[in-house]
């Protein structure tokens, strides 16, 4: 009997009331408690060693999840790790008290890890020594299978018929001790994850997409850590309003000052100074603390010392020689924005229009989102600089060169070959 079947059989987890008529679809069952209860949080080496031994002796895939304190703390470190495996039960680990989980990662090497939205959790798991060699991503599986809603709660409800309580998803997981309701929520997140994996595997196999999914999962598991983002200050919300180079320098100085402060205090940068305040200061380039304090985001609640810190950043930007001011925009490493194609290269614009329509139609036929069929960036690059002879072999090679998986190359190549033959319509004579 699977976890889901055992949980369904436990009447204490069901809502009260009689069974529905046979011709009515049964209502989803609220999942109120982990079947084995809430496991104690592991905070010492001895308990961790016992847990590692138990999970190493378990069988089948292991469900893995992590909770971060996004919006509260600096960075994306894990503040709780949850696992569940057949034969070992569930476990909750405090990675602040046990910061090195490489022993656990090694014990589970070769085991398939089941995660929901794996790319969100893998960076923080990697920081504490947990790196999967094989994985199954239930969110991505849901996308490939064509589910309209792929959040964990929606998937568990539509596939398994259970309702997960999601009220604690955005709490401050750095809180210590963690309240019992939060721990219950965390344990329930991995309670049925392997059951969801099994059901989705069957559905993908039924649709003929299981090999496609495995290629995607292998690509995620083998992907190297992402490179640090260049000029992260350029992602400040509202940057489109900032046009002049001196104003860009103000954004950069304020952003970097905020980042250092947030890192030192271990709090979210947004709690130190909002993006909107940074943009306000950049547009105004205030002459002094008094002028800065009059701007939105730098009101009376901010102390004199803080205001002086931000004004000093503005003053540093004002003092920079022109040669050190940042350039507008970022250096392009690929095609220009599509809106500029019609002017720059009408033939390329025609190819892109045809390719987008063809990819959209194919994605609809395959019942999956376009971005999971092939990334929009890959389509743009192939259309902007197509192979000299855009036949099936050269287009397939181009797609593979941009990182498309084998199944994507096989599906997309025929429609792109046809689209690359599209010609720009001649302008009407005046």
Coordinates of C-alpha atoms in Angstrom, one line a residue:
X1 CA 0.0 0.0 0.0
X2 CA 1.4 3.4 -1.0
X3 CA 1.7 6.4 1.3
X4 CA -1.4 8.0 -0.3
X5 CA -3.5 4.9 0.1
X6 CA -2.5 4.5 3.7
X7 CA -3.2 8.1 4.4
X8 CA -6.6 7.8 2.7
X9 CA -7.4 4.8 4.8
X10 CA -6.8 6.7 8.0
X11 CA -10.2 8.1 8.8
X12 CA -8.8 10.6 11.3
X13 CA -7.4 12.6 8.4
X14 CA -10.7 12.8 6.5
X15 CA -13.4 15.4 6.9
X16 CA -16.5 14.4 8.8
X17 CA -19.7 13.4 7.0
X18 CA -21.1 10.6 5.0
X19 CA -19.7 9.3 1.7
X20 CA -20.9 11.1 -1.4
X21 CA -23.2 9.5 -3.9
X22 CA -21.6 7.1 -6.4
X23 CA -22.2 9.5 -9.3
X24 CA -20.5 12.5 -7.6
X25 CA -16.8 12.9 -7.7
X26 CA -15.5 12.6 -4.1
X27 CA -14.3 15.8 -2.5
X28 CA -10.6 16.2 -1.9
X29 CA -9.4 15.0 1.5
X30 CA -7.7 17.5 3.8
X31 CA -4.3 16.3 4.8
X32 CA -4.2 17.5 8.4
X33 CA -1.4 15.4 10.1
X34 CA 1.7 13.5 8.9
X35 CA 0.8 9.8 9.2
X36 CA 3.8 9.2 11.6
X37 CA 3.3 12.4 13.4
X38 CA 5.7 15.4 13.3
X39 CA 9.3 14.2 13.5
X40 CA 11.6 15.9 15.9
X41 CA 13.9 18.5 14.3
X42 CA 17.4 17.2 14.1
X43 CA 19.9 19.6 15.6
X44 CA 22.9 17.6 16.7
X45 CA 25.5 15.3 15.0
X46 CA 24.4 12.1 16.8
X47 CA 20.8 12.4 15.7
X48 CA 21.9 13.3 12.2
X49 CA 24.1 10.2 12.0
X50 CA 21.2 8.0 13.0
X51 CA 18.9 9.7 10.5
X52 CA 21.5 9.3 7.7
X53 CA 21.9 5.6 8.5
X54 CA 18.1 5.1 8.4
X55 CA 17.7 6.9 5.0
X56 CA 20.6 5.0 3.5
X57 CA 18.9 1.8 4.5
X58 CA 15.5 2.9 3.0
X59 CA 14.2 1.9 -0.4
X60 CA 13.0 3.7 -3.5
X61 CA 13.2 7.5 -4.3
X62 CA 13.6 10.1 -1.5
X63 CA 11.3 13.1 -1.3
X64 CA 13.3 16.3 -0.6
X65 CA 12.3 19.9 0.2
X66 CA 13.8 22.9 1.7
X67 CA 12.5 26.1 3.3
X68 CA 14.2 29.4 2.9
X69 CA 13.6 32.8 4.5
X70 CA 13.1 34.8 1.3
X71 CA 12.1 38.4 2.1
X72 CA 13.4 38.2 5.6
X73 CA 17.1 37.2 5.4
X74 CA 20.0 38.0 3.1
X75 CA 20.6 35.3 0.5
X76 CA 18.7 32.1 -0.2
X77 CA 20.2 29.7 2.4
X78 CA 18.1 26.8 3.7
X79 CA 16.6 27.0 7.2
X80 CA 14.9 23.7 7.2
X81 CA 15.3 20.5 5.1
X82 CA 12.6 17.9 4.9
X83 CA 13.0 14.3 3.6
X84 CA 10.9 11.2 3.4
X85 CA 11.8 7.7 2.1
X86 CA 10.1 4.3 2.3
X87 CA 11.5 2.4 5.2
X88 CA 12.9 5.5 6.9
X89 CA 9.8 7.7 7.4
X90 CA 10.1 11.5 7.4
X91 CA 12.9 13.7 8.8
X92 CA 13.2 17.4 9.5
X93 CA 16.8 18.8 9.7
X94 CA 17.9 22.2 11.0
X95 CA 20.8 23.2 8.6
X96 CA 21.8 26.1 10.9
X97 CA 22.6 23.7 13.7
X98 CA 23.8 21.0 11.2
X99 CA 25.4 23.1 8.4
X100 CA 27.3 20.2 6.8
X101 CA 24.9 17.7 5.2
X102 CA 27.5 16.3 2.8
X103 CA 27.3 12.9 4.6
X104 CA 23.6 12.8 3.9
X105 CA 24.2 13.8 0.3
X106 CA 26.8 11.0 -0.1
X107 CA 24.5 8.4 1.6
X108 CA 21.8 9.3 -1.0
X109 CA 24.1 9.4 -4.0
X110 CA 22.6 7.3 -6.8
X111 CA 19.1 7.5 -5.2
X112 CA 16.5 9.4 -7.2
X113 CA 15.5 12.6 -5.4
X114 CA 12.0 13.8 -5.8
X115 CA 11.6 17.6 -5.6
X116 CA 8.9 20.1 -6.6
X117 CA 10.4 23.0 -8.7
X118 CA 13.9 21.6 -8.2
X119 CA 15.8 24.6 -9.6
X120 CA 14.5 26.7 -6.7
X121 CA 15.8 24.4 -4.0
X122 CA 19.0 23.0 -5.5
X123 CA 21.2 26.1 -4.9
X124 CA 20.5 26.2 -1.2
X125 CA 20.9 22.4 -0.9
X126 CA 24.2 22.6 -2.8
X127 CA 25.4 25.1 -0.2
X128 CA 25.0 22.5 2.6
X129 CA 26.5 19.6 0.7
X130 CA 23.4 18.0 -0.8
X131 CA 23.7 17.4 -4.6
X132 CA 21.6 14.8 -6.4
X133 CA 22.9 12.6 -9.1
X134 CA 19.4 11.7 -10.2
X135 CA 16.1 13.6 -9.7
X136 CA 12.4 13.7 -10.6
X137 CA 10.9 17.2 -10.6
X138 CA 7.1 17.0 -10.0
X139 CA 6.4 20.6 -11.1
X140 CA 8.3 20.1 -14.4
X141 CA 6.6 16.8 -14.9
X142 CA 3.2 18.5 -14.5
X143 CA 4.1 21.1 -17.1
X144 CA 5.2 18.5 -19.6
X145 CA 2.0 16.5 -18.9
X146 CA -0.1 19.6 -19.6
X147 CA -1.5 20.3 -16.2
X148 CA -2.9 23.8 -16.1
X149 CA -1.9 24.4 -12.4
X150 CA 1.5 23.0 -11.3
X151 CA 1.9 24.3 -7.7
X152 CA 2.4 21.5 -5.2
X153 CA -0.9 22.0 -3.6
X154 CA -2.8 22.1 -6.9
X155 CA -1.0 19.0 -8.2
X156 CA -1.5 16.9 -5.0
X157 CA -5.2 17.8 -5.1
X158 CA -5.8 17.2 -8.8
X159 CA -3.7 14.0 -9.0
X160 CA -4.0 12.4 -5.6
X161 CA -7.2 13.9 -4.2
X162 CA -5.7 15.5 -1.1
X163 CA -5.7 19.1 0.1
X164 CA -2.4 20.4 1.5
X165 CA -2.6 23.4 3.9
X166 CA -0.4 26.1 2.4
X167 CA -0.7 28.9 4.9
X168 CA 2.9 28.9 6.1
X169 CA 4.7 29.0 2.7
X170 CA 5.9 32.6 3.2
X171 CA 6.8 32.7 6.9
X172 CA 10.2 33.5 8.3
X173 CA 11.8 30.1 8.4
X174 CA 14.9 31.5 10.2
X175 CA 12.7 31.8 13.4
X176 CA 13.9 29.6 16.3
X177 CA 12.3 27.6 17.7
X178 CA 10.1 26.8 14.7
X179 CA 6.4 26.7 15.8
X180 CA 4.7 23.3 15.6
X181 CA 2.1 24.3 12.9
X182 CA 5.0 25.3 10.7
X183 CA 6.8 22.0 11.3
X184 CA 3.5 20.1 10.5
X185 CA 3.2 22.1 7.2
X186 CA 6.8 21.3 6.4
X187 CA 6.5 17.6 7.1
X188 CA 3.3 17.4 5.0
X189 CA 5.1 18.9 2.0
X190 CA 7.1 15.6 1.6
X191 CA 4.4 13.3 2.8
X192 CA 2.9 12.5 -0.6
X193 CA 5.7 13.7 -2.9
X194 CA 6.8 10.2 -4.0
X195 CA 3.2 9.2 -4.6
X196 CA 2.8 12.3 -6.8
X197 CA 6.0 11.3 -8.6
X198 CA 4.7 7.8 -9.3
X199 CA 1.3 9.0 -10.6
X200 CA 3.0 11.6 -12.9
X201 CA 5.4 9.0 -14.2
X202 CA 2.4 6.9 -15.3
X203 CA 0.8 9.8 -16.9
X204 CA 3.9 10.9 -18.8
X205 CA 4.4 7.3 -20.0
X206 CA 0.7 7.2 -21.1
X207 CA 1.3 10.4 -23.2
X208 CA 4.6 9.1 -24.6
X209 CA 6.6 11.9 -22.8
X210 CA 8.4 9.9 -20.1
X211 CA 11.7 9.9 -22.0
X212 CA 11.4 13.6 -22.6
X213 CA 10.9 14.2 -18.9
X214 CA 13.9 12.1 -18.0
X215 CA 16.1 14.1 -20.4
X216 CA 14.9 17.3 -18.7
X217 CA 15.6 15.9 -15.2
X218 CA 19.1 14.7 -16.3
X219 CA 19.8 18.2 -17.6
X220 CA 18.8 19.8 -14.3
X221 CA 20.9 17.3 -12.3
X222 CA 24.0 17.7 -14.4
X223 CA 23.8 21.5 -14.8
X224 CA 26.7 23.4 -13.2
X225 CA 26.0 26.2 -10.7
X226 CA 24.9 29.4 -12.5
X227 CA 27.5 32.1 -13.0
X228 CA 27.1 35.2 -10.8
X229 CA 24.9 37.7 -12.4
X230 CA 26.8 40.6 -14.0
X231 CA 25.8 44.1 -12.8
X232 CA 22.9 42.8 -10.6
X233 CA 22.1 46.4 -9.7
X234 CA 20.6 46.8 -13.2
X235 CA 17.7 44.5 -12.1
X236 CA 16.4 47.2 -9.7
X237 CA 12.7 47.4 -10.1
X238 CA 11.8 50.6 -12.0
X239 CA 15.1 50.9 -13.7
X240 CA 13.4 51.8 -17.0
X241 CA 12.7 55.3 -15.6
X242 CA 16.5 56.0 -15.2
X243 CA 18.0 57.3 -18.4
X244 CA 21.1 59.4 -17.7
X245 CA 24.5 57.9 -16.9
X246 CA 24.9 59.9 -13.7
X247 CA 21.5 58.7 -12.5
X248 CA 22.6 55.1 -13.3
X249 CA 25.7 55.7 -11.1
X250 CA 23.4 56.7 -8.2
X251 CA 21.4 53.5 -8.6
X252 CA 24.6 51.5 -8.6
X253 CA 26.1 53.2 -5.5
X254 CA 22.8 52.9 -3.5
X255 CA 22.3 49.3 -4.6
X256 CA 25.8 48.3 -3.6
X257 CA 25.6 50.1 -0.3
X258 CA 22.3 48.5 0.5
X259 CA 23.7 45.1 -0.4
X260 CA 26.7 45.4 1.9
X261 CA 24.4 46.6 4.7
X262 CA 21.9 43.8 4.2
X263 CA 24.7 41.2 4.1
X264 CA 26.2 42.5 7.3
X265 CA 22.9 42.5 9.1
X266 CA 21.7 39.3 7.5
X267 CA 18.3 40.8 6.4
X268 CA 16.6 41.0 3.1
X269 CA 17.9 44.0 1.0
X270 CA 14.3 45.2 0.5
X271 CA 14.0 45.7 4.3
X272 CA 17.0 47.9 4.3
X273 CA 15.9 50.2 1.4
X274 CA 13.2 49.6 -1.2
X275 CA 13.9 49.6 -4.9
X276 CA 11.4 52.5 -5.4
X277 CA 13.4 54.6 -3.0
X278 CA 16.6 53.9 -4.9
X279 CA 15.0 54.9 -8.2
X280 CA 13.5 58.1 -6.6
X281 CA 17.0 59.2 -5.4
X282 CA 18.5 58.4 -8.8
X283 CA 16.0 60.6 -10.6
X284 CA 16.3 63.4 -8.1
X285 CA 20.1 63.3 -7.4
X286 CA 19.6 65.1 -4.1
X287 CA 22.1 67.8 -3.2
X288 CA 22.1 67.1 0.5
X289 CA 20.5 65.0 3.4
X290 CA 17.7 67.5 3.7
X291 CA 16.7 67.0 0.0
X292 CA 17.1 63.3 0.3
X293 CA 14.8 63.1 3.4
X294 CA 12.0 64.8 1.3
X295 CA 12.0 61.9 -1.2
X296 CA 9.5 59.0 -0.9
X297 CA 11.2 56.1 0.9
X298 CA 13.5 58.3 3.0
X299 CA 10.9 59.7 5.3
X300 CA 10.9 60.7 9.0
X301 CA 11.2 57.1 10.2
X302 CA 14.7 57.0 8.9
X303 CA 17.4 58.1 11.3
X304 CA 20.0 60.8 10.6
X305 CA 22.9 58.2 10.4
X306 CA 21.0 56.2 7.8
X307 CA 20.2 59.2 5.7
X308 CA 23.9 60.3 5.8
X309 CA 24.8 56.8 4.6
X310 CA 22.5 57.0 1.6
X311 CA 23.5 60.6 0.8
X312 CA 27.2 59.6 0.9
X313 CA 26.4 57.0 -1.7
X314 CA 24.7 59.6 -3.9
X315 CA 27.7 61.9 -3.4
X316 CA 30.1 59.2 -4.5
X317 CA 28.1 58.8 -7.7
X318 CA 28.0 62.6 -8.3
X319 CA 31.8 62.7 -7.9
X320 CA 32.6 60.1 -10.5
X321 CA 34.4 61.3 -13.6
X322 CA 32.4 60.7 -16.8
X323 CA 34.7 57.9 -17.9
X324 CA 33.6 55.8 -14.9
X325 CA 29.9 56.3 -15.3
X326 CA 27.9 53.1 -16.3
X327 CA 26.6 52.9 -19.8
X328 CA 22.9 52.7 -20.4
X329 CA 21.6 49.2 -20.9
X330 CA 23.7 46.0 -20.9
X331 CA 26.0 44.7 -23.6
X332 CA 24.0 42.5 -25.8
X333 CA 25.3 38.9 -26.2
X334 CA 22.6 37.8 -28.5
X335 CA 20.0 39.2 -30.9
X336 CA 18.5 42.6 -30.3
X337 CA 15.0 43.0 -28.7
X338 CA 12.4 41.5 -31.1
X339 CA 10.6 44.9 -31.3
X340 CA 13.6 46.2 -33.2
X341 CA 13.8 43.4 -35.7
X342 CA 11.4 44.8 -38.3
X343 CA 13.6 47.9 -38.7
X344 CA 17.0 46.2 -38.4
X345 CA 16.3 43.1 -40.4
X346 CA 12.8 42.6 -41.9
X347 CA 13.7 39.1 -43.2
X348 CA 14.7 38.0 -39.6
X349 CA 11.5 39.5 -38.3
X350 CA 9.5 37.5 -40.8
X351 CA 11.3 34.3 -39.7
X352 CA 10.7 35.0 -36.1
X353 CA 7.0 35.6 -36.6
X354 CA 6.6 32.4 -38.5
X355 CA 8.7 30.5 -36.0
X356 CA 6.7 31.8 -33.0
X357 CA 3.4 30.8 -34.6
X358 CA 4.7 27.3 -35.5
X359 CA 6.1 26.7 -32.1
X360 CA 2.9 27.9 -30.5
X361 CA 0.8 25.5 -32.6
X362 CA 3.1 22.6 -31.9
X363 CA 3.1 23.3 -28.1
X364 CA -0.7 23.3 -28.2
X365 CA -0.7 20.0 -30.1
X366 CA 1.6 18.5 -27.5
X367 CA -0.3 20.0 -24.6
X368 CA 2.5 21.8 -22.9
X369 CA 3.8 25.4 -22.4
X370 CA 5.8 26.8 -25.3
X371 CA 8.8 27.6 -23.0
X372 CA 9.1 23.9 -22.0
X373 CA 9.0 22.8 -25.7
X374 CA 11.8 25.2 -26.5
X375 CA 13.1 28.4 -24.9
X376 CA 12.1 31.6 -26.6
X377 CA 15.8 32.7 -26.5
X378 CA 16.8 29.7 -28.6
X379 CA 14.1 30.4 -31.2
X380 CA 15.2 34.1 -31.4
X381 CA 18.9 33.1 -31.8
X382 CA 18.2 30.6 -34.6
X383 CA 15.9 33.1 -36.4
X384 CA 18.4 36.0 -36.1
X385 CA 21.4 34.0 -37.4
X386 CA 20.0 31.0 -39.2
X387 CA 22.3 28.3 -40.7
X388 CA 23.5 29.2 -44.2
X389 CA 21.6 26.2 -45.5
X390 CA 18.6 25.9 -43.1
X391 CA 18.0 22.2 -43.6
X392 CA 17.0 19.7 -40.9
X393 CA 20.6 18.7 -40.1
X394 CA 21.9 22.3 -39.7
X395 CA 18.9 23.5 -37.7
X396 CA 19.1 20.4 -35.4
X397 CA 22.8 21.2 -34.9
X398 CA 22.0 24.8 -34.1
X399 CA 19.4 23.9 -31.6
X400 CA 21.7 21.4 -29.9
X401 CA 24.4 24.0 -29.8
X402 CA 22.1 26.3 -27.8
X403 CA 21.4 23.5 -25.3
X404 CA 18.2 22.0 -26.5
X405 CA 17.7 18.5 -25.4
X406 CA 17.4 15.6 -27.9
X407 CA 13.6 15.4 -27.7
X408 CA 13.2 19.2 -28.2
X409 CA 15.5 19.0 -31.3
X410 CA 13.4 16.2 -32.7
X411 CA 10.1 17.9 -32.2
X412 CA 11.0 21.5 -33.1
X413 CA 13.4 21.0 -36.0
X414 CA 10.7 20.4 -38.7
X415 CA 8.6 23.4 -37.8
X416 CA 11.7 25.7 -37.6
X417 CA 13.0 24.5 -41.0
X418 CA 9.7 25.6 -42.5
X419 CA 9.6 28.9 -40.6
X420 CA 13.2 29.8 -41.6
X421 CA 12.0 29.9 -45.2
X422 CA 9.5 32.7 -44.5
X423 CA 10.1 36.0 -46.4
X424 CA 9.3 39.5 -45.4
X425 CA 6.3 41.0 -47.1
X426 CA 7.3 43.9 -49.4
X427 CA 6.3 47.3 -48.3
X428 CA 3.3 48.7 -50.2
X429 CA 4.2 51.3 -52.7
X430 CA 3.2 54.8 -51.7

